[in-house]
Short mmCIF file of C-alpha atoms and ligand atoms in Angstrom, two decimals:
data_model
loop_
_atom_site.label_atom_id
_atom_site.label_comp_id
_atom_site.label_asym_id
_atom_site.label_seq_id
_atom_site.Cartn_x
_atom_site.Cartn_y
_atom_site.Cartn_z
CA MET A 1003 1.98 -20.60 5.96
CA THR A 1004 2.11 -20.35 9.71
CA LEU A 1005 3.29 -16.99 10.90
CA ALA A 1006 3.82 -16.12 14.53
CA GLN A 1007 2.06 -13.00 15.76
CA ASP A 1008 4.08 -9.81 15.75
CA ASP A 1009 3.58 -9.63 19.48
CA ALA A 1010 4.06 -13.33 20.23
CA ARG A 1011 7.64 -13.99 19.26
CA PRO A 1012 9.19 -17.13 20.68
CA LYS A 1013 11.65 -16.06 23.36
CA THR A 1014 13.40 -19.18 24.52
CA LEU A 1015 14.54 -20.91 21.34
CA ASP A 1016 18.22 -21.58 20.79
CA ALA A 1017 19.74 -19.82 17.76
CA GLY A 1018 21.63 -22.91 16.62
CA GLU A 1019 18.47 -25.02 16.67
CA LEU A 1020 16.53 -22.37 14.84
CA LEU A 1021 19.14 -22.22 12.09
CA SER A 1022 19.50 -25.98 11.78
CA GLN A 1023 15.73 -26.35 11.32
CA ALA A 1024 15.27 -23.40 8.97
CA ASP A 1025 14.45 -23.98 5.30
CA HIS A 1026 16.11 -20.69 4.30
CA GLU A 1027 18.64 -20.30 1.50
CA GLN A 1028 20.87 -17.91 3.39
CA VAL A 1029 20.99 -16.18 6.76
CA VAL A 1030 23.56 -13.45 7.32
CA SER A 1031 24.55 -12.16 10.74
CA CYS A 1032 25.86 -8.59 10.50
CA HIS A 1033 28.02 -6.75 13.03
CA ASP A 1034 29.67 -3.37 12.58
CA PRO A 1035 31.77 -2.51 15.66
CA GLY A 1036 32.17 1.15 14.67
CA THR A 1037 28.45 1.92 14.82
CA GLY A 1038 27.25 -0.90 17.06
CA LEU A 1039 25.08 -2.33 14.30
CA ARG A 1040 23.78 -5.82 14.89
CA ALA A 1041 21.47 -7.09 12.19
CA ILE A 1042 20.32 -10.35 10.63
CA ILE A 1043 19.37 -10.66 6.97
CA ALA A 1044 17.35 -13.76 6.06
CA VAL A 1045 16.90 -14.80 2.45
CA HIS A 1046 14.20 -17.45 2.52
CA SER A 1047 13.84 -18.11 -1.19
CA THR A 1048 15.08 -16.70 -4.47
CA ALA A 1049 13.17 -19.27 -6.53
CA LEU A 1050 11.16 -16.50 -8.18
CA GLY A 1051 13.80 -13.75 -8.17
CA SER A 1052 15.74 -11.58 -5.78
CA ALA A 1053 14.30 -11.74 -2.28
CA ILE A 1054 12.43 -8.59 -1.24
CA GLY A 1055 11.09 -7.60 2.18
CA GLY A 1056 11.42 -4.87 4.77
CA THR A 1057 13.91 -4.20 7.55
CA ARG A 1058 12.45 -4.25 11.05
CA PHE A 1059 14.26 -2.13 13.67
CA TYR A 1060 13.23 -3.52 17.03
CA PRO A 1061 14.67 -3.88 20.57
CA TYR A 1062 14.61 -7.68 20.70
CA ALA A 1063 15.40 -9.05 24.15
CA THR A 1064 17.75 -11.71 22.76
CA TYR A 1065 19.55 -12.56 19.52
CA ALA A 1066 17.54 -15.81 19.28
CA GLU A 1067 14.30 -13.84 19.48
CA ALA A 1068 15.45 -11.61 16.62
CA LEU A 1069 16.51 -14.67 14.61
CA ALA A 1070 13.15 -16.40 15.13
CA ASP A 1071 11.35 -13.28 13.97
CA VAL A 1072 13.44 -12.74 10.84
CA LEU A 1073 13.18 -16.41 9.83
CA ASN A 1074 9.43 -16.29 10.23
CA LEU A 1075 8.91 -12.95 8.50
CA SER A 1076 11.18 -13.76 5.53
CA ARG A 1077 9.32 -17.02 4.93
CA GLY A 1078 6.06 -15.07 4.95
CA MET A 1079 7.45 -12.74 2.29
CA SER A 1080 8.18 -15.69 -0.03
CA TYR A 1081 4.50 -16.66 0.12
CA LYS A 1082 3.28 -13.09 -0.23
CA ASN A 1083 5.46 -12.36 -3.26
CA ALA A 1084 4.68 -15.70 -4.91
CA VAL A 1085 0.92 -15.43 -4.51
CA ALA A 1086 1.04 -11.79 -5.66
CA GLY A 1087 2.69 -13.00 -8.86
CA ILE A 1088 5.69 -10.68 -8.64
CA PRO A 1089 9.12 -11.89 -9.81
CA HIS A 1090 10.64 -11.85 -6.34
CA GLY A 1091 11.51 -14.27 -3.63
CA GLY A 1092 11.12 -13.65 0.07
CA GLY A 1093 13.53 -12.03 2.46
CA LYS A 1094 13.49 -9.85 5.53
CA ALA A 1095 16.00 -8.25 7.86
CA VAL A 1096 16.05 -7.15 11.47
CA ILE A 1097 18.25 -4.55 13.12
CA ILE A 1098 18.50 -5.23 16.84
CA GLY A 1099 18.03 -2.05 18.86
CA ASP A 1100 15.69 0.75 19.83
CA PRO A 1101 14.93 2.77 16.70
CA ASN A 1102 14.35 5.90 18.80
CA ALA A 1103 17.70 5.65 20.60
CA ASP A 1104 20.06 3.61 18.42
CA LYS A 1105 19.31 4.74 14.88
CA SER A 1106 21.96 6.94 13.21
CA PRO A 1107 22.96 7.74 9.62
CA ALA A 1108 26.29 5.92 10.14
CA LEU A 1109 24.52 2.79 11.42
CA LEU A 1110 22.08 2.80 8.50
CA HIS A 1111 24.98 3.30 6.08
CA ALA A 1112 26.79 0.34 7.64
CA TYR A 1113 23.63 -1.72 7.30
CA GLY A 1114 23.31 -0.69 3.64
CA ARG A 1115 26.84 -1.99 3.00
CA PHE A 1116 25.82 -5.42 4.31
CA VAL A 1117 22.76 -5.38 2.03
CA GLN A 1118 25.08 -4.39 -0.81
CA SER A 1119 27.40 -7.31 -0.06
CA LEU A 1120 24.58 -9.68 -1.07
CA ALA A 1121 24.74 -8.19 -4.57
CA GLY A 1122 20.98 -8.13 -5.10
CA ARG A 1123 20.04 -11.47 -3.58
CA TYR A 1124 18.14 -9.33 -1.02
CA VAL A 1125 16.34 -6.02 -1.63
CA THR A 1126 15.30 -4.15 1.48
CA ALA A 1127 12.34 -1.86 2.20
CA ALA A 1128 10.63 -0.30 5.24
CA ASP A 1129 8.96 -2.18 8.08
CA VAL A 1130 8.19 -1.58 11.76
CA GLY A 1131 10.79 0.88 13.08
CA THR A 1132 12.07 2.03 9.68
CA ASN A 1133 10.64 4.61 7.31
CA VAL A 1134 11.12 6.36 3.98
CA ALA A 1135 13.85 8.66 5.37
CA ASP A 1136 15.78 5.63 6.66
CA LEU A 1137 15.53 3.94 3.28
CA ASP A 1138 16.95 7.09 1.69
CA LEU A 1139 19.98 6.76 3.99
CA ILE A 1140 20.33 3.00 3.47
CA GLY A 1141 20.06 3.67 -0.26
CA GLU A 1142 23.21 5.81 -0.08
CA THR A 1143 25.31 2.67 0.43
CA THR A 1144 23.32 0.13 -1.51
CA GLU A 1145 21.41 0.06 -4.75
CA PHE A 1146 19.15 -2.59 -3.27
CA ALA A 1147 16.96 -0.35 -1.10
CA ALA A 1148 13.38 0.33 -2.22
CA GLY A 1149 10.59 2.40 -0.67
CA ARG A 1150 12.70 5.56 -0.79
CA SER A 1151 11.30 9.10 -1.08
CA VAL A 1152 9.94 10.42 -4.34
CA GLU A 1153 12.74 13.05 -4.30
CA ARG A 1154 15.30 10.21 -4.37
CA GLY A 1155 13.51 8.44 -7.22
CA GLY A 1156 11.57 6.19 -4.84
CA CYS A 1157 7.91 5.23 -4.70
CA GLY A 1158 7.10 7.05 -1.44
CA ASP A 1159 4.22 5.98 0.79
CA SER A 1160 3.24 2.39 0.01
CA SER A 1161 -0.16 2.62 1.72
CA VAL A 1162 -1.59 4.19 -1.45
CA LEU A 1163 -1.39 0.98 -3.44
CA THR A 1164 -1.80 -1.26 -0.38
CA SER A 1165 -5.29 0.20 0.14
CA TYR A 1166 -6.05 -0.03 -3.57
CA GLY A 1167 -5.04 -3.72 -3.54
CA VAL A 1168 -7.20 -4.48 -0.49
CA PHE A 1169 -10.11 -2.86 -2.30
CA GLN A 1170 -9.45 -5.06 -5.36
CA GLY A 1171 -9.54 -8.10 -3.06
CA MET A 1172 -12.85 -6.89 -1.63
CA ARG A 1173 -14.31 -6.47 -5.12
CA ALA A 1174 -13.19 -10.01 -6.00
CA ALA A 1175 -14.85 -11.39 -2.87
CA ALA A 1176 -18.04 -9.51 -3.83
CA GLN A 1177 -17.86 -11.11 -7.28
CA PHE A 1178 -17.31 -14.54 -5.74
CA LEU A 1179 -20.08 -14.24 -3.16
CA TRP A 1180 -22.66 -11.86 -4.62
CA GLY A 1181 -21.96 -12.16 -8.36
CA THR A 1182 -20.97 -8.53 -8.83
CA PRO A 1183 -17.50 -6.95 -8.43
CA SER A 1184 -18.74 -4.08 -6.35
CA VAL A 1185 -19.57 -3.10 -2.77
CA THR A 1186 -22.36 -0.71 -3.84
CA GLY A 1187 -24.98 -0.67 -1.10
CA ARG A 1188 -22.86 -2.93 1.15
CA ARG A 1189 -21.85 -2.04 4.70
CA VAL A 1190 -18.11 -2.27 5.23
CA GLY A 1191 -16.60 -2.14 8.73
CA ILE A 1192 -13.00 -0.94 8.90
CA ALA A 1193 -11.03 -1.47 12.12
CA GLY A 1194 -8.09 0.94 12.11
CA VAL A 1195 -8.20 4.04 9.93
CA GLY A 1196 -4.51 4.88 9.79
CA LYS A 1197 -2.60 5.23 6.53
CA VAL A 1198 -4.23 2.24 4.80
CA GLY A 1199 -7.67 2.12 6.47
CA ARG A 1200 -8.51 5.72 5.73
CA LEU A 1201 -7.67 5.36 2.03
CA LEU A 1202 -9.66 2.12 1.93
CA ALA A 1203 -12.67 3.99 3.33
CA GLY A 1204 -12.40 6.39 0.39
CA HIS A 1205 -12.36 3.52 -2.12
CA VAL A 1206 -15.44 1.91 -0.56
CA LEU A 1207 -17.37 5.19 -0.46
CA GLY A 1208 -16.33 5.93 -4.04
CA ASP A 1209 -17.84 2.60 -5.07
CA GLY A 1210 -21.18 3.40 -3.41
CA GLY A 1211 -20.58 1.38 -0.23
CA ARG A 1212 -21.37 2.43 3.33
CA VAL A 1213 -18.53 2.66 5.86
CA VAL A 1214 -18.46 2.19 9.60
CA VAL A 1215 -15.12 2.49 11.39
CA ALA A 1216 -13.41 1.99 14.73
CA ASP A 1217 -10.02 3.24 15.86
CA VAL A 1218 -8.34 3.58 19.25
CA SER A 1219 -7.07 6.98 18.14
CA PRO A 1220 -9.68 9.78 18.31
CA GLU A 1221 -7.42 11.88 16.02
CA ALA A 1222 -7.57 9.22 13.30
CA ILE A 1223 -11.38 9.26 13.45
CA THR A 1224 -11.55 13.06 13.44
CA GLN A 1225 -9.23 13.25 10.44
CA LEU A 1226 -11.33 10.75 8.52
CA ARG A 1227 -14.64 12.42 9.36
CA GLU A 1228 -13.30 15.76 8.17
CA GLN A 1229 -12.74 14.14 4.80
CA HIS A 1230 -15.82 11.88 4.80
CA PRO A 1231 -18.50 13.21 7.19
CA GLU A 1232 -20.96 10.51 6.08
CA ILE A 1233 -19.08 7.63 7.74
CA GLU A 1234 -20.49 5.94 10.84
CA VAL A 1235 -18.27 5.48 13.90
CA ALA A 1236 -18.49 2.43 16.17
CA GLU A 1237 -17.75 2.79 19.86
CA SER A 1238 -14.92 0.25 19.68
CA THR A 1239 -13.53 -2.54 17.49
CA GLU A 1240 -15.49 -5.00 19.63
CA HIS A 1241 -18.71 -3.13 18.88
CA LEU A 1242 -17.78 -2.94 15.21
CA THR A 1243 -17.27 -6.68 14.87
CA ALA A 1244 -20.67 -7.36 16.47
CA MET A 1245 -22.50 -5.10 13.97
CA ASP A 1246 -24.34 -6.32 10.91
CA LEU A 1247 -21.67 -5.95 8.23
CA ASP A 1248 -21.24 -7.25 4.72
CA VAL A 1249 -17.46 -6.91 4.86
CA TYR A 1250 -15.10 -6.66 7.81
CA ALA A 1251 -11.71 -5.08 7.05
CA PRO A 1252 -9.09 -5.41 9.82
CA CYS A 1253 -6.60 -2.61 9.13
CA ALA A 1254 -4.91 -2.20 12.52
CA LEU A 1255 -2.67 -4.78 14.16
CA GLY A 1256 -1.94 -8.50 13.74
CA GLY A 1257 -4.05 -11.12 15.54
CA ALA A 1258 -7.31 -9.35 14.59
CA LEU A 1259 -9.20 -12.62 14.12
CA ASP A 1260 -9.17 -14.42 17.43
CA ASP A 1261 -11.84 -16.98 18.39
CA ARG A 1262 -14.02 -14.43 20.16
CA THR A 1263 -14.01 -12.06 17.19
CA VAL A 1264 -14.78 -14.84 14.73
CA GLU A 1265 -17.71 -16.04 16.86
CA ALA A 1266 -19.08 -12.50 17.15
CA LEU A 1267 -18.64 -11.57 13.51
CA HIS A 1268 -21.72 -10.91 11.36
CA ALA A 1269 -20.07 -10.39 7.99
CA GLY A 1270 -20.04 -12.30 4.72
CA VAL A 1271 -16.45 -11.37 3.94
CA VAL A 1272 -13.24 -10.58 5.81
CA CYS A 1273 -10.81 -8.58 3.70
CA GLY A 1274 -8.34 -6.18 5.28
CA ALA A 1275 -4.76 -4.91 5.25
CA ALA A 1276 -3.49 -6.02 8.65
CA ASN A 1277 -0.67 -8.58 8.60
CA ASN A 1278 -1.01 -11.95 10.36
CA GLN A 1279 -4.75 -11.63 11.03
CA LEU A 1280 -5.31 -15.31 11.83
CA VAL A 1281 -4.45 -16.18 15.39
CA SER A 1282 -4.07 -19.90 14.59
CA GLU A 1283 -3.77 -21.95 11.41
CA GLY A 1284 -4.09 -25.58 10.44
CA PRO A 1285 -6.82 -28.01 11.53
CA GLY A 1286 -9.23 -26.32 13.91
CA GLY A 1287 -7.51 -22.97 13.37
CA THR A 1288 -9.04 -19.57 12.68
CA ALA A 1289 -9.31 -20.07 8.90
CA GLU A 1290 -11.42 -23.18 9.48
CA ARG A 1291 -13.60 -21.45 12.06
CA LEU A 1292 -14.28 -18.65 9.56
CA ALA A 1293 -15.19 -21.18 6.88
CA GLN A 1294 -17.47 -23.06 9.28
CA ARG A 1295 -19.29 -19.82 10.02
CA GLY A 1296 -19.76 -19.22 6.28
CA ILE A 1297 -17.42 -16.21 6.21
CA THR A 1298 -15.32 -15.77 3.06
CA TYR A 1299 -11.78 -14.95 4.17
CA CYS A 1300 -9.46 -13.14 1.76
CA PRO A 1301 -5.91 -14.07 2.87
CA ASP A 1302 -4.20 -11.01 4.32
CA PHE A 1303 -0.83 -11.60 2.66
CA LEU A 1304 -2.54 -11.70 -0.73
CA VAL A 1305 -4.81 -8.67 -0.48
CA ASN A 1306 -2.21 -6.46 1.25
CA SER A 1307 0.46 -7.21 -1.35
CA GLY A 1308 -0.07 -3.82 -3.06
CA GLY A 1309 2.62 -2.33 -0.83
CA VAL A 1310 5.36 -4.74 -1.86
CA ILE A 1311 4.23 -4.50 -5.48
CA GLN A 1312 4.54 -0.70 -5.29
CA VAL A 1313 7.95 -0.92 -3.66
CA SER A 1314 9.31 -3.56 -6.05
CA ASP A 1315 8.34 -1.43 -9.04
CA GLU A 1316 10.91 1.09 -7.82
CA LEU A 1317 13.69 -1.28 -8.89
CA HIS A 1318 12.73 -0.56 -12.50
CA GLY A 1319 12.46 3.23 -12.06
CA PHE A 1320 9.16 3.87 -10.28
CA ASP A 1321 6.13 4.39 -12.52
CA PHE A 1322 2.89 4.82 -10.54
CA ASP A 1323 0.54 3.81 -13.38
CA ARG A 1324 2.55 0.67 -14.11
CA ALA A 1325 2.59 -0.26 -10.41
CA LYS A 1326 -1.15 0.40 -10.09
CA ALA A 1327 -1.84 -1.82 -13.10
CA LYS A 1328 0.13 -4.62 -11.40
CA VAL A 1329 -1.82 -4.14 -8.16
CA SER A 1330 -5.10 -4.40 -10.10
CA ALA A 1331 -4.21 -8.08 -10.55
CA VAL A 1332 -4.98 -8.61 -6.85
CA PHE A 1333 -8.60 -8.87 -8.07
CA ASP A 1334 -7.78 -11.88 -10.32
CA HIS A 1335 -5.46 -13.46 -7.77
CA THR A 1336 -8.10 -13.25 -5.03
CA LEU A 1337 -10.77 -14.78 -7.28
CA GLU A 1338 -8.31 -17.54 -8.22
CA VAL A 1339 -7.70 -18.31 -4.54
CA LEU A 1340 -11.41 -18.26 -3.60
CA ASP A 1341 -12.38 -20.44 -6.59
CA SER A 1342 -9.57 -22.86 -5.85
CA ALA A 1343 -10.56 -23.09 -2.16
CA ARG A 1344 -14.16 -23.86 -3.12
CA ASP A 1345 -13.13 -26.44 -5.74
CA GLN A 1346 -10.76 -28.25 -3.39
CA ALA A 1347 -12.97 -27.84 -0.30
CA ILE A 1348 -10.13 -26.19 1.64
CA THR A 1349 -9.86 -22.77 3.26
CA PRO A 1350 -8.76 -19.75 1.20
CA ALA A 1351 -5.68 -19.49 3.43
CA ALA A 1352 -4.68 -23.06 2.54
CA ALA A 1353 -5.47 -22.45 -1.15
CA ALA A 1354 -3.26 -19.35 -1.20
CA ASP A 1355 -0.43 -21.35 0.42
CA ARG A 1356 -0.74 -24.12 -2.18
CA ILE A 1357 -0.67 -21.64 -5.08
CA ALA A 1358 2.40 -19.90 -3.63
CA GLU A 1359 4.19 -23.22 -3.03
CA ALA A 1360 3.44 -24.44 -6.57
CA ARG A 1361 4.79 -21.20 -8.04
CA MET A 1362 7.96 -21.42 -5.96
CA ALA A 1363 8.46 -25.08 -6.89
CA ALA A 1364 8.09 -24.29 -10.60
CA GLY A 1365 9.91 -20.94 -10.47
CA MET A 1366 13.05 -20.09 -12.38
CA PRO A 1367 15.50 -17.69 -10.77
CA THR A 1368 15.83 -14.35 -12.48
CA PRO A 1369 19.32 -12.87 -12.95
CA TRP A 1370 20.55 -10.69 -10.09
CA LEU A 1371 20.55 -6.97 -10.54
CA PRO A 1372 23.89 -5.45 -11.56
CA ASN A 1373 26.43 -4.42 -8.96
CA PRO A 1374 26.25 -0.73 -8.08
CA GLY A 1375 28.87 1.59 -6.69
CA SER A 1376 28.58 2.54 -3.03
CA ALA A 1377 29.04 5.52 -0.74
CA ASP A 1378 31.38 5.38 2.23
CA ASP A 1379 31.25 7.54 5.36
CA ARG A 1380 33.88 5.81 7.47
N1 LIG B 2472 1.19 0.64 4.99
C1 LIG B 2472 1.35 -0.37 4.14
O1 LIG B 2472 1.73 -0.17 2.99
C2 LIG B 2472 1.02 -1.79 4.57
C3 LIG B 2472 1.34 -2.83 3.69
C4 LIG B 2472 1.01 -4.15 4.05
C5 LIG B 2472 0.40 -4.38 5.29
N2 LIG B 2472 0.13 -3.33 6.13
C6 LIG B 2472 -0.51 -3.63 7.42
O2 LIG B 2472 -1.76 -2.94 7.49
C7 LIG B 2472 -2.01 -2.54 8.83
C8 LIG B 2472 -2.25 -1.03 8.86
O3 LIG B 2472 -1.10 -0.37 8.37
P1 LIG B 2472 -1.00 1.24 8.37
O4 LIG B 2472 0.20 1.55 7.58
O5 LIG B 2472 -2.32 1.83 8.01
O6 LIG B 2472 -0.71 1.50 9.92
P2 LIG B 2472 -1.03 2.82 10.74
O7 LIG B 2472 -0.20 2.73 11.96
O8 LIG B 2472 -0.93 4.03 9.88
O9 LIG B 2472 -2.59 2.66 11.14
C9 LIG B 2472 -3.05 1.74 12.06
C10 LIG B 2472 -4.29 2.35 12.73
O10 LIG B 2472 -4.88 1.34 13.58
C11 LIG B 2472 -5.26 1.97 14.79
N3 LIG B 2472 -5.36 0.94 15.83
C12 LIG B 2472 -4.37 0.38 16.57
N4 LIG B 2472 -4.88 -0.56 17.39
C13 LIG B 2472 -6.20 -0.60 17.15
C14 LIG B 2472 -7.28 -1.37 17.67
N5 LIG B 2472 -7.08 -2.30 18.60
N6 LIG B 2472 -8.54 -1.14 17.18
C15 LIG B 2472 -8.75 -0.19 16.24
N7 LIG B 2472 -7.76 0.56 15.71
C16 LIG B 2472 -6.53 0.37 16.16
C17 LIG B 2472 -4.21 3.03 15.04
O11 LIG B 2472 -4.69 4.04 15.92
C18 LIG B 2472 -3.99 3.55 13.62
O12 LIG B 2472 -4.87 4.61 13.31
C19 LIG B 2472 -0.80 -3.00 9.65
O13 LIG B 2472 -1.09 -4.27 10.19
C20 LIG B 2472 0.29 -3.13 8.61
O14 LIG B 2472 1.28 -4.08 8.99
C21 LIG B 2472 0.42 -2.05 5.80
#
């Protein structure tokens, strides 16, 4: 699966060309004159069930740029959901605008009505520029909004199970490489100790591992050290990646694994939460460079799937223990991908893609969720 970087969106493509080349089931352009809402909902695949993926609220320079992003991101969700083994296809939506200036309850309600009009083919959640409070508002006009607050019956902060899933992926890589499903005595470098990275540090320490971190935010480091004074702090992410590590966990932004980082890296395993870590894919791409250097790469979209698993559980009335049990399967799924990559002499990224594609090809659609009632504030 080739995903563009979050910060490298194509800017000059024509919308008509993009649509004519897309392999998506459905793309919906939404406009509400009363609130100024302009959004695009992209349903890439419902082969495995209703498409689920977040809504990004972002000030795209052009409509074509927004379209390129939503097509790319929704396709990525199909692979993530398929490889995570959840009964959902892939979808994503973008709202075009500045979330700090253009967001309003009326606009989010209007957006919810468009989501509702798809009758469950697409279930939305939070992404860059949207949060739990926004999902609460969107959920007032559609039943198909997940990632709402606990008070509204939602699952709340998805970083809890995202970090748990990344840790399961790390344990699987340890099993694959060192013959034991544990990071006891191992040195784990975490780049970015925000919501996910800081919880991941706790999991590693709890398992008897050593943690060294880097973050551009001094507050994030201070907060973490208050909780875990024993952690080591690297001067910068660059310093961190040059250290002797057993595991490197990118938990900040996309594009974490560029050529320079891969060449500098002294780690047996890369396993982290950040989306779109590989700067390039395919022959000669980052996944191959990692393999050539003997580094076991756990595909990001597999090991960070705990968030979407947590959010999708909400559709059945959120139950934390049930969701956590589902996220535990990230261990088995990661081992399956690493074993399959070794057996076929391909990279783990390619193996994960093949597994996802086979599941989608064999998948049977699940029935759509029932039609709900809806609120109206116009
Ligand atoms: N939160 C989730 O449930 C979830 C789910 C799936 C994937 N992800 C991905 O995981 C990553 C982390 O998510 P989060 O929710 O913890 O985000 P966050 O914003 O809470 O934390 C990110 C942290 O990275 C730090 N950072 C930014 N640039 C950095 C750099 N160059 N070097 C070091 N640190 C840097 C920030 O200061 C911040 O502390 C993101 O890529 C996100 O897309 C998150």
